[in-house]
mmCIF file of C-alpha atoms in Angstrom:
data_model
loop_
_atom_site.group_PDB
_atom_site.id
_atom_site.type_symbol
_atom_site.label_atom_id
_atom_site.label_comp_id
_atom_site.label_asym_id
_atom_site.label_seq_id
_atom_site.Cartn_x
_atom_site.Cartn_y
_atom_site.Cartn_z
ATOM 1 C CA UNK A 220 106.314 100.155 114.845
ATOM 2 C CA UNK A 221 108.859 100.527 117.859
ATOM 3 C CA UNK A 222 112.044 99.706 115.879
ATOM 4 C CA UNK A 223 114.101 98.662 119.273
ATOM 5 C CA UNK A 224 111.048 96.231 120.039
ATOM 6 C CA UNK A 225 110.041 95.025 116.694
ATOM 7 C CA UNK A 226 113.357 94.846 114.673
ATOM 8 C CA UNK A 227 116.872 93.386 115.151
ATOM 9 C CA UNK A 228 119.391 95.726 115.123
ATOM 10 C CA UNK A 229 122.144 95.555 112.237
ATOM 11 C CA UNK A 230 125.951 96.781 113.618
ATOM 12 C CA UNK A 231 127.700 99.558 112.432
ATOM 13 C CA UNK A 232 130.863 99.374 111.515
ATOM 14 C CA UNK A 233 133.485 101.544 113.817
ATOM 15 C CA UNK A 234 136.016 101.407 111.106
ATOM 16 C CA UNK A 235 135.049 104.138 109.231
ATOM 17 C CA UNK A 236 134.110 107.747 108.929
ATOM 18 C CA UNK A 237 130.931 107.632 107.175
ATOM 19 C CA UNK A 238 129.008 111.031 107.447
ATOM 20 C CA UNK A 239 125.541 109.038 107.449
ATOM 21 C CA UNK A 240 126.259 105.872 109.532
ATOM 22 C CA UNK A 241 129.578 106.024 111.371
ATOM 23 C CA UNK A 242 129.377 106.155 115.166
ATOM 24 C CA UNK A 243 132.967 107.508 115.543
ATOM 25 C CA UNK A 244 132.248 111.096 113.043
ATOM 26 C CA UNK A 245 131.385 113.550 115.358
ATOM 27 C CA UNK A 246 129.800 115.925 113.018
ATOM 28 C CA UNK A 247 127.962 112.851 111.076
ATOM 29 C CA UNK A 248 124.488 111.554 111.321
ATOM 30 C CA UNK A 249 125.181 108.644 113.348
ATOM 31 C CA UNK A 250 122.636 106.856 111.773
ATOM 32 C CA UNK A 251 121.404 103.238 113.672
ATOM 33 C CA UNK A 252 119.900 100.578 111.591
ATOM 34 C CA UNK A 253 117.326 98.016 112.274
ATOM 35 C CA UNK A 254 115.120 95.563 110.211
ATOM 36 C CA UNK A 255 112.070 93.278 109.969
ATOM 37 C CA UNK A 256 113.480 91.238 107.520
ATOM 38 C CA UNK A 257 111.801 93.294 104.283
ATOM 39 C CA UNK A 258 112.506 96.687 105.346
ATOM 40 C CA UNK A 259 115.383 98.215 106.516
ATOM 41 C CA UNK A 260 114.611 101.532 109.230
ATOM 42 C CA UNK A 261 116.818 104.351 110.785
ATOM 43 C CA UNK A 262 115.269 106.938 113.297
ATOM 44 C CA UNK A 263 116.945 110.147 113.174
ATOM 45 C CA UNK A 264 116.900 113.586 115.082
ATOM 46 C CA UNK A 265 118.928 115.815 112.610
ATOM 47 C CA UNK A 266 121.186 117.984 114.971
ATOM 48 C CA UNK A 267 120.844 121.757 114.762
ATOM 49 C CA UNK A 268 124.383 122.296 112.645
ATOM 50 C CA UNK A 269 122.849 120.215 109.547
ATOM 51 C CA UNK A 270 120.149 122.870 109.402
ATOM 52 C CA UNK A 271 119.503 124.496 105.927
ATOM 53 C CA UNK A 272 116.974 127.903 105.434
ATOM 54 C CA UNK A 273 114.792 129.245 108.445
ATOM 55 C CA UNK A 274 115.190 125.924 110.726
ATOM 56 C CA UNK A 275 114.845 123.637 107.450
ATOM 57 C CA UNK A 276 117.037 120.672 107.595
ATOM 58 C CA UNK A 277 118.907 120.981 104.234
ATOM 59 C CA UNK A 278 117.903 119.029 101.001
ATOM 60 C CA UNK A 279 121.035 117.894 100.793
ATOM 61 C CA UNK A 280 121.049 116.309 104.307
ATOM 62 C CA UNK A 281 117.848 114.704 103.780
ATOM 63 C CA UNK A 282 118.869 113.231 100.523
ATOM 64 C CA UNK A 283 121.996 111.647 102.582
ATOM 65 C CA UNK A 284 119.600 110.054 105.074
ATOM 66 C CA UNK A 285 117.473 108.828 102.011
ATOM 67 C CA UNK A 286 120.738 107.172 99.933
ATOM 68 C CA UNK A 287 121.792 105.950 103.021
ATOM 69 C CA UNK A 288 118.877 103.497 104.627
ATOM 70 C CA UNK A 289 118.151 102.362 100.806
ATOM 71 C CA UNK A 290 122.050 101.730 101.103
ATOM 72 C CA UNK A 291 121.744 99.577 103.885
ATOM 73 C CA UNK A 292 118.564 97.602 102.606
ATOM 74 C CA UNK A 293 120.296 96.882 99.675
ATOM 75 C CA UNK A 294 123.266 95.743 101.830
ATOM 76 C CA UNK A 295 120.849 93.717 104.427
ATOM 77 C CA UNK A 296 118.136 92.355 102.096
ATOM 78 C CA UNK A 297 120.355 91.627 98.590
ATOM 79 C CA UNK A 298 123.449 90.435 100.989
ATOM 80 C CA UNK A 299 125.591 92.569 98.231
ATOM 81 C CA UNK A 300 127.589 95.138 98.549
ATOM 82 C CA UNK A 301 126.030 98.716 96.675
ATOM 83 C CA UNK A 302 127.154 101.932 94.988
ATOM 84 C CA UNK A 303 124.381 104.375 94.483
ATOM 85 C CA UNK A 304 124.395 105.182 90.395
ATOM 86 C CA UNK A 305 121.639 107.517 89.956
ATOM 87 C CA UNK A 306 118.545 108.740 92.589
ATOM 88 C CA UNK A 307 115.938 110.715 92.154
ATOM 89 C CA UNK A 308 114.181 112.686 95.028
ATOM 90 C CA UNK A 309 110.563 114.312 95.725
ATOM 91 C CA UNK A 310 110.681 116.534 98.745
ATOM 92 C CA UNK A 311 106.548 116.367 99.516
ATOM 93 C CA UNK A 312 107.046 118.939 103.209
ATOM 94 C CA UNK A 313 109.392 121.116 105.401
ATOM 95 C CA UNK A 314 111.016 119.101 107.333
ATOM 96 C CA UNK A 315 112.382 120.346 110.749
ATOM 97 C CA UNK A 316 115.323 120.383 112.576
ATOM 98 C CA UNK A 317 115.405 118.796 116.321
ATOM 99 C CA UNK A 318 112.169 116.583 114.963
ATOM 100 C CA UNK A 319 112.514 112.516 115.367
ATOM 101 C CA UNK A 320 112.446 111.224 112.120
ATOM 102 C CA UNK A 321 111.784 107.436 110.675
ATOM 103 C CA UNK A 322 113.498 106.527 107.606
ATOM 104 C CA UNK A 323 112.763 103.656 105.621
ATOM 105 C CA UNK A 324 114.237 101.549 103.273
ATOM 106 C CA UNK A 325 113.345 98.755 100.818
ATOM 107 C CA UNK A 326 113.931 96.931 97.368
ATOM 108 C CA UNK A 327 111.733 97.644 94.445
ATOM 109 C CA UNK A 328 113.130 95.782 91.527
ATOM 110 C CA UNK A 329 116.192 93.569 91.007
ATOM 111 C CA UNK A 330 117.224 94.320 87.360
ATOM 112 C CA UNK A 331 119.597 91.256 86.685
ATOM 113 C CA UNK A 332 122.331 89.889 89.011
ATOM 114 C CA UNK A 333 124.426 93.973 88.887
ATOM 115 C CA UNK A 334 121.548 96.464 89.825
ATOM 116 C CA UNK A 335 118.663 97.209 92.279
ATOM 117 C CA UNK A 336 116.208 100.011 92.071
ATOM 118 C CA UNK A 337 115.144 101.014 96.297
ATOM 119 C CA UNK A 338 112.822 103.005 97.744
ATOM 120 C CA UNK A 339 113.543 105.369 100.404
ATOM 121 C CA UNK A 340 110.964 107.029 102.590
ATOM 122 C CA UNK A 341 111.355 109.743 105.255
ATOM 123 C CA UNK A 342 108.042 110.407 107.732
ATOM 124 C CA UNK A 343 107.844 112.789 110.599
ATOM 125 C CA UNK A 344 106.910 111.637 114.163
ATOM 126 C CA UNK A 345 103.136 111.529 112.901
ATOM 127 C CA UNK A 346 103.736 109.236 110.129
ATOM 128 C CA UNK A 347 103.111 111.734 107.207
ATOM 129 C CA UNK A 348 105.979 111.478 104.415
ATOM 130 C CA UNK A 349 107.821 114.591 104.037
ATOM 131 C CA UNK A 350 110.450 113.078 101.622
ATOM 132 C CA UNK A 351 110.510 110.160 99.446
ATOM 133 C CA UNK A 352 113.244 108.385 96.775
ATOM 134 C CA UNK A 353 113.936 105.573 94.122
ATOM 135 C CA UNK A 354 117.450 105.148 93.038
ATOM 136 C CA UNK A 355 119.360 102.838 91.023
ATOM 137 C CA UNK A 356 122.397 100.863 92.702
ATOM 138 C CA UNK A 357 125.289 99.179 91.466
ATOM 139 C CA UNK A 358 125.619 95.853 93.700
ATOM 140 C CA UNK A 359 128.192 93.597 93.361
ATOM 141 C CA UNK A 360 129.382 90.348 95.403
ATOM 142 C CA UNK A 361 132.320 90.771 97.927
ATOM 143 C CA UNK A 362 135.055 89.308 95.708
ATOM 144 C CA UNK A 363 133.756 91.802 92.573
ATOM 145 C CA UNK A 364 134.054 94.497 95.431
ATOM 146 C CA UNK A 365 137.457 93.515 96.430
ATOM 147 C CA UNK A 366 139.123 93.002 92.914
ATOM 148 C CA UNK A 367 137.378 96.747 92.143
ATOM 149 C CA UNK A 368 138.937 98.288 95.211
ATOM 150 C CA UNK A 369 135.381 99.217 96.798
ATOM 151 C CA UNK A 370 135.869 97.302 99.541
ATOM 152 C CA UNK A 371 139.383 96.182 101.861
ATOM 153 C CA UNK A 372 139.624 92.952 103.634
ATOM 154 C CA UNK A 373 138.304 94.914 106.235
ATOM 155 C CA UNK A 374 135.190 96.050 105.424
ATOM 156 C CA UNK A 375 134.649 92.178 103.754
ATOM 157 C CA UNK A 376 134.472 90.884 107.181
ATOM 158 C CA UNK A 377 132.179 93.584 108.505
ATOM 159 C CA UNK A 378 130.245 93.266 105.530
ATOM 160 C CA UNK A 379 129.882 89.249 106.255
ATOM 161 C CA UNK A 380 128.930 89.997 109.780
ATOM 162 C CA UNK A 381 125.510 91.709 108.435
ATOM 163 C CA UNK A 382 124.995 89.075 106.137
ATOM 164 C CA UNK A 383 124.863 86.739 108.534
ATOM 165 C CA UNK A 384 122.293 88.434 110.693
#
């Protein structure tokens, strides 16, 4: 799948400093997002700083990528906003820096109208799947969000803008 050809793009928002998604953070991920409607994809070339053990990109990056695109599904595909409550994480292979990565994620399970189990998958340029995830998120509606303090006026609007995609 050619994610510029075969999905629509979803915007980022420029208001932010998000580590995973925020085109503005310069020492960030700078993660892109696109979907086919049921998935949600990001590819990624972690940059050399974000490197763990022996060329390695660290577990801790990787897990980042992996609550992030299962953050954005949930955002895309439930139209809710999310807060990641628990994850759990199988790293299956090494995964490299400077490699081009595909990250995908979807929705498993919607466990009543205030939580969604996702699935997160990391592959290398070959396809195999070097990391994999399920976690549990919170998701509320924007006015929940707003009355909580999650989310500013702000963010509402850019959140509405992906909804309506």
């Amino acid at each position: 799948m050619e994610l510029t050809k075969d999905c629509k793009r979803l915007p980022n928002n420029e208001t932010h400093n998000c580590f995973g998604c925020s085109p503005v953070n310069p020492s960030g991920l700078q993660m892109n997002f696109y979907t086919n409607g049921s998935s949600v994809y990001s590819e990624i070339t972690v940059p050399k700083h974000l490197c763990g053990w022996n060329n390695l990109i660290h577990g801790g990056v990787l897990s980042t990528i992996l609550d992030e695109i299962m953050s954005w599904a949930a955002i895309y595909l439930l139209k809710r906003i999310t807060l990641t409550k628990s994850m759990a994480i199988d790293f299956l292979k090494p995964v490299y820096i400077g490699h081009k990565l595909k990250a995908e994620g979807k929705v498993l399970e919607l466990k009543g109208k205030h939580e969604a189990v996702m699935e997160g998958i990391l592959s290398n340029n070959d396809g195999t799947i070097c990391t994999r995830s399920t976690a549990n998120f919170a998701i509320f509606s924007p006015a929940v969000a707003k009355r909580l303090g999650i989310a500013n006026e702000a963010h509402l609007n850019w959140f509405e803008r992906i909804y309506n995609i």
